[in-house]
Coordinates of C-alpha atoms in Angstrom, one line a residue:
M1 CA 252.4 110.3 26.2
E2 CA 250.7 108.9 23.7
R3 CA 248.1 111.3 21.4
L4 CA 245.5 112.8 24.0
K5 CA 242.0 110.9 22.9
A6 CA 239.9 112.3 25.9
V7 CA 239.2 114.9 28.4
I8 CA 237.7 114.4 31.5
F9 CA 235.8 117.3 33.0
D10 CA 234.6 118.0 36.8
L11 CA 231.5 120.0 36.8
D12 CA 231.0 122.5 39.5
G13 CA 234.3 124.9 39.3
T14 CA 235.3 123.8 36.2
I15 CA 232.6 123.6 33.4
V16 CA 230.3 126.0 35.6
D17 CA 231.2 128.6 38.4
A18 CA 228.1 128.0 41.0
P19 CA 228.0 130.1 44.5
Y20 CA 228.5 127.3 46.9
N21 CA 229.6 127.9 50.8
W22 CA 230.9 124.6 51.1
S23 CA 232.0 125.3 54.7
R24 CA 228.4 126.5 55.7
I25 CA 227.2 123.7 54.4
K26 CA 229.2 121.4 55.8
E27 CA 229.0 122.8 59.2
E28 CA 225.3 122.9 58.7
L29 CA 225.4 119.0 58.1
E30 CA 228.0 118.3 61.0
T31 CA 230.2 116.3 58.9
D32 CA 233.3 116.6 61.2
G33 CA 235.7 116.6 58.2
V34 CA 234.1 113.4 56.5
P35 CA 233.6 113.9 52.6
I36 CA 229.9 115.2 52.6
L37 CA 228.4 112.0 50.1
S38 CA 230.2 109.7 52.5
F39 CA 229.0 111.2 55.5
L40 CA 225.6 111.2 54.7
A41 CA 226.3 107.3 53.2
G42 CA 227.0 106.5 56.9
L43 CA 223.8 108.1 58.6
E44 CA 221.1 106.5 60.0
E45 CA 217.7 107.0 59.4
P46 CA 215.8 110.0 60.0
E47 CA 218.9 111.8 60.0
K48 CA 219.9 110.6 56.9
S49 CA 217.0 111.7 54.7
K50 CA 216.7 115.1 56.6
K51 CA 220.5 115.9 56.0
W52 CA 220.1 115.1 52.2
K53 CA 217.1 117.0 51.9
L54 CA 219.5 119.8 53.2
L55 CA 222.3 119.1 50.6
E56 CA 220.2 119.1 47.9
K57 CA 218.2 122.6 49.2
Y58 CA 221.5 124.1 48.9
E59 CA 222.5 122.2 45.5
K60 CA 219.0 123.2 43.5
N61 CA 220.0 126.8 44.6
A62 CA 223.4 126.7 43.6
T63 CA 222.7 124.9 40.1
E64 CA 220.1 127.7 39.4
K65 CA 222.5 130.5 39.9
A66 CA 225.2 128.6 37.8
V67 CA 227.0 130.5 34.8
L68 CA 228.7 128.6 32.3
K69 CA 232.8 129.5 32.7
R70 CA 233.8 131.9 29.5
G71 CA 235.3 129.9 27.1
I72 CA 234.3 126.7 27.8
S73 CA 231.5 126.2 25.3
E74 CA 234.1 126.8 22.4
L75 CA 236.5 124.4 24.0
L76 CA 234.0 121.7 23.9
T77 CA 233.1 122.7 20.5
A78 CA 236.7 122.2 19.4
L79 CA 237.7 119.3 21.1
T80 CA 234.6 117.8 19.5
E81 CA 235.4 118.9 16.0
R82 CA 239.4 117.4 16.6
G83 CA 237.7 113.8 17.7
I84 CA 238.3 114.5 21.2
K85 CA 235.9 112.4 23.8
K86 CA 234.9 114.2 26.4
A87 CA 233.7 112.6 29.8
L88 CA 231.8 114.2 32.2
V89 CA 232.5 113.6 36.2
T90 CA 231.0 114.8 39.4
N91 CA 229.9 114.1 42.7
N92 CA 226.8 116.3 42.0
S93 CA 223.4 114.9 41.1
R94 CA 222.1 113.7 37.7
K95 CA 219.0 115.8 38.6
N96 CA 221.3 119.0 38.7
V97 CA 223.6 117.5 35.9
Y98 CA 221.0 117.5 33.2
F99 CA 219.4 120.9 34.0
L100 CA 223.0 122.4 33.2
L101 CA 223.8 120.3 30.3
K102 CA 220.4 121.3 28.7
K103 CA 220.4 125.3 29.9
F104 CA 224.0 125.6 28.4
K105 CA 223.6 123.2 25.9
L106 CA 226.4 120.6 26.2
Q107 CA 227.1 117.4 25.3
F108 CA 229.2 114.7 26.9
D109 CA 230.5 111.4 25.3
C110 CA 229.9 109.5 28.8
V111 CA 228.6 111.6 32.0
I112 CA 228.7 110.2 35.5
T113 CA 227.1 111.4 38.7
R114 CA 226.7 110.5 42.4
E115 CA 223.9 108.3 41.8
S116 CA 226.4 105.6 39.9
G117 CA 228.0 105.1 43.7
L118 CA 231.2 106.4 42.6
W119 CA 232.6 109.5 43.8
K120 CA 235.6 111.4 43.8
P121 CA 238.3 111.1 45.8
S122 CA 237.9 107.3 44.5
P123 CA 239.6 106.6 41.4
A124 CA 236.2 104.4 40.1
P125 CA 234.4 107.1 38.2
F126 CA 237.8 108.0 36.3
L127 CA 238.5 104.2 35.5
A128 CA 234.8 103.8 35.2
V129 CA 235.1 106.9 32.5
L130 CA 238.4 105.0 30.8
K131 CA 236.4 101.5 30.8
K132 CA 233.3 103.3 29.2
M133 CA 235.1 104.8 26.3
E134 CA 237.9 101.9 26.1
I135 CA 240.7 104.6 25.8
K136 CA 244.3 103.9 28.0
R137 CA 245.3 106.2 31.2
E138 CA 248.1 108.0 29.1
E139 CA 245.6 108.8 26.4
C140 CA 243.9 111.7 28.8
C141 CA 243.7 114.2 31.1
V142 CA 241.6 115.9 33.6
V143 CA 240.3 119.2 34.1
G144 CA 239.3 120.2 37.5
D145 CA 239.3 122.7 40.4
S146 CA 239.8 120.5 43.7
H147 CA 241.8 118.4 45.7
F148 CA 239.5 115.6 45.5
D149 CA 239.5 116.0 41.7
I150 CA 244.0 115.6 42.0
K151 CA 243.1 112.4 44.5
A152 CA 240.8 110.8 42.3
A153 CA 243.1 111.3 39.2
E154 CA 245.9 110.2 40.5
R155 CA 244.9 107.0 42.4
A156 CA 243.3 106.1 38.6
G157 CA 247.2 106.6 37.4
I158 CA 246.0 109.5 35.1
T159 CA 249.2 111.7 35.4
K160 CA 248.0 114.8 33.1
I161 CA 245.8 117.0 35.7
Y162 CA 245.1 120.4 35.0
I163 CA 243.5 123.0 38.2
L164 CA 241.6 125.8 37.0
S165 CA 242.1 128.1 39.4
K166 CA 244.2 131.7 40.2
E167 CA 244.9 130.2 43.5
R168 CA 248.5 128.3 42.5
Q169 CA 250.2 128.2 46.1
I170 CA 247.2 125.5 47.2
F171 CA 247.7 123.2 44.6
T172 CA 251.1 122.0 45.6
S173 CA 251.1 118.4 43.5
S174 CA 254.1 117.8 41.5
S175 CA 251.7 116.1 38.6
V176 CA 249.4 118.8 38.6
E177 CA 249.3 122.0 36.6
V178 CA 247.5 124.6 37.7
V179 CA 245.8 127.4 34.8
K180 CA 244.0 130.6 34.8
S181 CA 241.9 130.4 32.5
V182 CA 240.0 128.2 30.4
E183 CA 242.0 130.0 27.2
K184 CA 245.1 128.9 28.8
L185 CA 243.9 124.9 29.5
G186 CA 242.9 125.0 25.6
E187 CA 246.2 125.9 24.7
R188 CA 247.9 123.5 26.5
I189 CA 245.6 120.8 25.8
E190 CA 245.9 121.7 22.3
E191 CA 249.8 120.9 23.2
L192 CA 248.9 117.0 23.5
L193 CA 247.1 116.8 20.5
W194 CA 250.7 116.6 18.5

């Protein structure tokens, strides 16, 4: 692998912990197993607007209660000091993202939200980051907390994927390394800088 030049982060569950009850949200929206954004995009009015409002209500509540993951601020600062670019790719809204960035005083070189029309698990948002930051897939890694992050990264041809989770057994992909803490993540990323 080439020397690391960039890290692409997910937001919810990775940078911040936010109290989402996805099972309940999907049940109320009646997504029937379809990813939420794809489901909403396929609806007709007036149902579409009604269900978007419901999702946004849940998101606003979770965003306001979100807390920064322990060690994230220090990790982002360390990456900046080492000249490593940082991108944020999330299926959350621009409004919620910038609320959190301002609240926690975080900065990224590239931010992609759902308003771009590029949603995980599609590889499109990751490919857009690589193009915008002018880096190769071999020069970056992805940090997330879900199967959507894994699928999007794999489909984009990014092979270095770290998942922040204490539940190693639910992530079985061979290209994924599950790390239990931000501190451990920092150690693994440090190894990629040499």
